[in-house]
Amino acid sequence: MTISKILSQKGTAVHTARSTMTVEEAIKTMWELEISALVVCDDGRRIDGIVSDRGIIRALASQGTEIMGRPLADIMTREVITCRPTDRINNIMAQMTERRIRHFPVVDGEGMLMALVSIGDVVKHRIDEIANDAEHMRDYISNAR
């Protein structure tokens, strides 16, 4: 299975922010939208960085509350690990675990933002897959009797 399977179920909506947005504004936006990451795209398509709740907490712990008025450009992760719709879900799961990354922006062939896949999306897909396999196994066993 590929990332495109997840996208076909969840859609491709992704919330973005500009690098000039303050950390405080980003926190409020994430809280209001009930999300844990924003992809930073100054032009709306090219990824400039990513900021997550975990990244904000780390910045607060290391730099103090004065970061609240600073722009996301000061704390965002600039080297963003991305994936493509054709990437295999199992490979992305492994990278999420190995790299301790919870969000993968999905990009097209030109590197432009298409969607965002989270660890929650991947886990939900895997649980659905296991439930489907179990249902098929129950059907097989009940029909074999």
PDB file of C-alpha atoms in Angstrom:
ATOM      1  CA  MET A   1       0.000   0.000   0.000  1.00  0.00           C
ATOM      2  CA  THR A   2       1.119   3.524  -0.742  1.00  0.00           C
ATOM      3  CA  ILE A   3       0.616   6.924   0.844  1.00  0.00           C
ATOM      4  CA  SER A   4      -1.954   7.700  -1.862  1.00  0.00           C
ATOM      5  CA  LYS A   5      -4.265   5.144  -0.162  1.00  0.00           C
ATOM      6  CA  ILE A   6      -4.215   7.193   3.055  1.00  0.00           C
ATOM      7  CA  LEU A   7      -4.775  10.401   1.089  1.00  0.00           C
ATOM      8  CA  SER A   8      -7.755   8.891  -0.734  1.00  0.00           C
ATOM      9  CA  GLN A   9      -9.403   8.339   2.655  1.00  0.00           C
ATOM     10  CA  LYS A  10      -8.374  11.465   4.585  1.00  0.00           C
ATOM     11  CA  GLY A  11      -8.065  13.978   1.773  1.00  0.00           C
ATOM     12  CA  THR A  12      -5.286  16.400   0.966  1.00  0.00           C
ATOM     13  CA  ALA A  13      -6.181  19.417   3.102  1.00  0.00           C
ATOM     14  CA  VAL A  14      -3.140  20.762   4.890  1.00  0.00           C
ATOM     15  CA  HIS A  15      -2.803  23.794   7.143  1.00  0.00           C
ATOM     16  CA  THR A  16       0.126  26.055   6.435  1.00  0.00           C
ATOM     17  CA  ALA A  17       1.689  29.126   7.988  1.00  0.00           C
ATOM     18  CA  ARG A  18       4.049  31.840   6.841  1.00  0.00           C
ATOM     19  CA  SER A  19       7.513  32.060   8.365  1.00  0.00           C
ATOM     20  CA  THR A  20       6.624  35.550   9.653  1.00  0.00           C
ATOM     21  CA  MET A  21       3.760  34.235  11.818  1.00  0.00           C
ATOM     22  CA  THR A  22       4.685  34.520  15.484  1.00  0.00           C
ATOM     23  CA  VAL A  23       5.072  31.461  17.661  1.00  0.00           C
ATOM     24  CA  GLU A  24       2.133  32.683  19.752  1.00  0.00           C
ATOM     25  CA  GLU A  25      -0.063  32.974  16.641  1.00  0.00           C
ATOM     26  CA  ALA A  26       0.996  29.483  15.554  1.00  0.00           C
ATOM     27  CA  ILE A  27       0.097  28.021  18.948  1.00  0.00           C
ATOM     28  CA  LYS A  28      -3.341  29.664  18.825  1.00  0.00           C
ATOM     29  CA  THR A  29      -3.890  28.442  15.250  1.00  0.00           C
ATOM     30  CA  MET A  30      -2.865  24.886  16.119  1.00  0.00           C
ATOM     31  CA  TRP A  31      -5.129  24.920  19.187  1.00  0.00           C
ATOM     32  CA  GLU A  32      -8.118  26.279  17.246  1.00  0.00           C
ATOM     33  CA  LEU A  33      -7.649  23.767  14.407  1.00  0.00           C
ATOM     34  CA  GLU A  34      -6.864  20.915  16.845  1.00  0.00           C
ATOM     35  CA  ILE A  35      -3.680  20.032  14.981  1.00  0.00           C
ATOM     36  CA  SER A  36      -0.144  19.430  16.153  1.00  0.00           C
ATOM     37  CA  ALA A  37       1.893  20.784  13.243  1.00  0.00           C
ATOM     38  CA  LEU A  38       1.926  23.499  10.623  1.00  0.00           C
ATOM     39  CA  VAL A  39       3.859  23.315   7.379  1.00  0.00           C
ATOM     40  CA  VAL A  40       5.604  26.624   6.786  1.00  0.00           C
ATOM     41  CA  CYS A  41       5.099  27.758   3.186  1.00  0.00           C
ATOM     42  CA  ASP A  42       5.578  31.418   2.408  1.00  0.00           C
ATOM     43  CA  ASP A  43       4.210  30.964  -1.114  1.00  0.00           C
ATOM     44  CA  GLY A  44       1.590  28.371  -0.138  1.00  0.00           C
ATOM     45  CA  ARG A  45       3.222  25.495  -2.060  1.00  0.00           C
ATOM     46  CA  ARG A  46       6.992  25.350  -1.544  1.00  0.00           C
ATOM     47  CA  ILE A  47       7.956  23.985   1.872  1.00  0.00           C
ATOM     48  CA  ASP A  48      10.174  26.344   3.849  1.00  0.00           C
ATOM     49  CA  GLY A  49       9.950  24.447   7.130  1.00  0.00           C
ATOM     50  CA  ILE A  50       7.674  22.762   9.624  1.00  0.00           C
ATOM     51  CA  VAL A  51       6.744  23.556  13.207  1.00  0.00           C
ATOM     52  CA  SER A  52       5.146  21.119  15.614  1.00  0.00           C
ATOM     53  CA  ASP A  53       3.926  21.224  19.173  1.00  0.00           C
ATOM     54  CA  ARG A  54       7.007  19.247  20.159  1.00  0.00           C
ATOM     55  CA  GLY A  55       9.297  21.759  18.431  1.00  0.00           C
ATOM     56  CA  ILE A  56       7.586  24.656  20.174  1.00  0.00           C
ATOM     57  CA  ILE A  57       7.974  22.997  23.575  1.00  0.00           C
ATOM     58  CA  ARG A  58      11.666  22.380  22.891  1.00  0.00           C
ATOM     59  CA  ALA A  59      12.147  26.020  21.891  1.00  0.00           C
ATOM     60  CA  LEU A  60      10.319  27.193  25.029  1.00  0.00           C
ATOM     61  CA  ALA A  61      12.448  24.936  27.219  1.00  0.00           C
ATOM     62  CA  SER A  62      15.730  26.040  25.669  1.00  0.00           C
ATOM     63  CA  GLN A  63      15.033  29.710  24.887  1.00  0.00           C
ATOM     64  CA  GLY A  64      12.269  30.767  27.260  1.00  0.00           C
ATOM     65  CA  THR A  65       8.959  32.514  26.763  1.00  0.00           C
ATOM     66  CA  GLU A  66      10.497  35.358  24.775  1.00  0.00           C
ATOM     67  CA  ILE A  67      10.101  33.158  21.690  1.00  0.00           C
ATOM     68  CA  MET A  68       6.336  33.751  21.779  1.00  0.00           C
ATOM     69  CA  GLY A  69       6.649  37.018  19.867  1.00  0.00           C
ATOM     70  CA  ARG A  70       9.316  35.775  17.477  1.00  0.00           C
ATOM     71  CA  PRO A  71       8.610  34.524  13.960  1.00  0.00           C
ATOM     72  CA  LEU A  72       8.330  30.837  13.160  1.00  0.00           C
ATOM     73  CA  ALA A  73      11.430  31.244  10.984  1.00  0.00           C
ATOM     74  CA  ASP A  74      13.425  31.404  14.237  1.00  0.00           C
ATOM     75  CA  ILE A  75      12.302  28.001  15.535  1.00  0.00           C
ATOM     76  CA  MET A  76      10.995  25.970  12.604  1.00  0.00           C
ATOM     77  CA  THR A  77      12.715  22.857  11.330  1.00  0.00           C
ATOM     78  CA  ARG A  78      14.159  23.846   7.970  1.00  0.00           C
ATOM     79  CA  GLU A  79      15.298  20.438   6.740  1.00  0.00           C
ATOM     80  CA  VAL A  80      11.907  18.825   6.267  1.00  0.00           C
ATOM     81  CA  ILE A  81      11.697  15.120   5.517  1.00  0.00           C
ATOM     82  CA  THR A  82       8.981  14.588   2.916  1.00  0.00           C
ATOM     83  CA  CYS A  83       7.358  11.709   1.087  1.00  0.00           C
ATOM     84  CA  ARG A  84       5.527  11.164  -2.175  1.00  0.00           C
ATOM     85  CA  PRO A  85       2.108   9.622  -2.807  1.00  0.00           C
ATOM     86  CA  THR A  86       3.827   6.606  -4.356  1.00  0.00           C
ATOM     87  CA  ASP A  87       5.916   5.852  -1.242  1.00  0.00           C
ATOM     88  CA  ARG A  88       5.008   2.666   0.586  1.00  0.00           C
ATOM     89  CA  ILE A  89       3.230   3.132   3.902  1.00  0.00           C
ATOM     90  CA  ASN A  90       5.464   0.548   5.624  1.00  0.00           C
ATOM     91  CA  ASN A  91       8.565   2.534   4.615  1.00  0.00           C
ATOM     92  CA  ILE A  92       7.087   5.774   5.965  1.00  0.00           C
ATOM     93  CA  MET A  93       6.104   4.014   9.219  1.00  0.00           C
ATOM     94  CA  ALA A  94       9.680   2.790   9.595  1.00  0.00           C
ATOM     95  CA  GLN A  95      11.089   6.280   8.963  1.00  0.00           C
ATOM     96  CA  MET A  96       8.654   7.815  11.452  1.00  0.00           C
ATOM     97  CA  THR A  97       9.843   5.370  14.085  1.00  0.00           C
ATOM     98  CA  GLU A  98      13.537   5.559  13.254  1.00  0.00           C
ATOM     99  CA  ARG A  99      13.724   9.354  12.912  1.00  0.00           C
ATOM    100  CA  ARG A 100      11.103  10.093  15.592  1.00  0.00           C
ATOM    101  CA  ILE A 101       9.085  12.173  13.116  1.00  0.00           C
ATOM    102  CA  ARG A 102       5.307  12.450  13.506  1.00  0.00           C
ATOM    103  CA  HIS A 103       4.474  14.428  10.354  1.00  0.00           C
ATOM    104  CA  PHE A 104       5.468  13.890   6.740  1.00  0.00           C
ATOM    105  CA  PRO A 105       4.511  16.521   4.185  1.00  0.00           C
ATOM    106  CA  VAL A 106       3.555  14.838   0.921  1.00  0.00           C
ATOM    107  CA  VAL A 107       5.060  16.464  -2.167  1.00  0.00           C
ATOM    108  CA  ASP A 108       4.530  16.106  -5.890  1.00  0.00           C
ATOM    109  CA  GLY A 109       7.239  15.416  -8.473  1.00  0.00           C
ATOM    110  CA  GLU A 110       8.355  19.042  -8.349  1.00  0.00           C
ATOM    111  CA  GLY A 111       8.646  19.064  -4.559  1.00  0.00           C
ATOM    112  CA  MET A 112       5.498  21.129  -4.048  1.00  0.00           C
ATOM    113  CA  LEU A 113       3.255  20.527  -1.023  1.00  0.00           C
ATOM    114  CA  MET A 114       0.234  18.305  -1.688  1.00  0.00           C
ATOM    115  CA  ALA A 115      -0.830  17.021   1.726  1.00  0.00           C
ATOM    116  CA  LEU A 116       0.356  16.058   5.197  1.00  0.00           C
ATOM    117  CA  VAL A 117       0.429  12.549   6.657  1.00  0.00           C
ATOM    118  CA  SER A 118       0.701  12.150  10.420  1.00  0.00           C
ATOM    119  CA  ILE A 119       1.584   9.192  12.595  1.00  0.00           C
ATOM    120  CA  GLY A 120      -2.109   9.108  13.532  1.00  0.00           C
ATOM    121  CA  ASP A 121      -3.077   8.688   9.879  1.00  0.00           C
ATOM    122  CA  VAL A 122      -0.593   5.851   9.455  1.00  0.00           C
ATOM    123  CA  VAL A 123      -1.688   4.088  12.663  1.00  0.00           C
ATOM    124  CA  LYS A 124      -5.375   4.439  11.725  1.00  0.00           C
ATOM    125  CA  HIS A 125      -4.655   2.936   8.315  1.00  0.00           C
ATOM    126  CA  ARG A 126      -2.757   0.039   9.893  1.00  0.00           C
ATOM    127  CA  ILE A 127      -5.544  -0.645  12.436  1.00  0.00           C
ATOM    128  CA  ASP A 128      -8.144  -0.607   9.649  1.00  0.00           C
ATOM    129  CA  GLU A 129      -5.969  -2.988   7.640  1.00  0.00           C
ATOM    130  CA  ILE A 130      -5.647  -5.410  10.586  1.00  0.00           C
ATOM    131  CA  ALA A 131      -9.396  -5.252  11.269  1.00  0.00           C
ATOM    132  CA  ASN A 132     -10.087  -5.985   7.600  1.00  0.00           C
ATOM    133  CA  ASP A 133      -7.679  -8.947   7.647  1.00  0.00           C
ATOM    134  CA  ALA A 134      -9.342 -10.295  10.814  1.00  0.00           C
ATOM    135  CA  GLU A 135     -12.785  -9.991   9.211  1.00  0.00           C
ATOM    136  CA  HIS A 136     -11.599 -11.918   6.165  1.00  0.00           C
ATOM    137  CA  MET A 137     -10.092 -14.594   8.403  1.00  0.00           C
ATOM    138  CA  ARG A 138     -13.363 -14.941  10.360  1.00  0.00           C
ATOM    139  CA  ASP A 139     -15.294 -15.250   7.092  1.00  0.00           C
ATOM    140  CA  TYR A 140     -12.840 -17.866   5.826  1.00  0.00           C
ATOM    141  CA  ILE A 141     -13.054 -19.911   9.023  1.00  0.00           C
ATOM    142  CA  SER A 142     -16.850 -19.760   9.226  1.00  0.00           C
ATOM    143  CA  ASN A 143     -17.192 -20.757   5.553  1.00  0.00           C
ATOM    144  CA  ALA A 144     -14.734 -23.653   5.961  1.00  0.00           C
ATOM    145  CA  ARG A 145     -16.948 -25.399   8.537  1.00  0.00           C
TER     146      ARG A 145
END
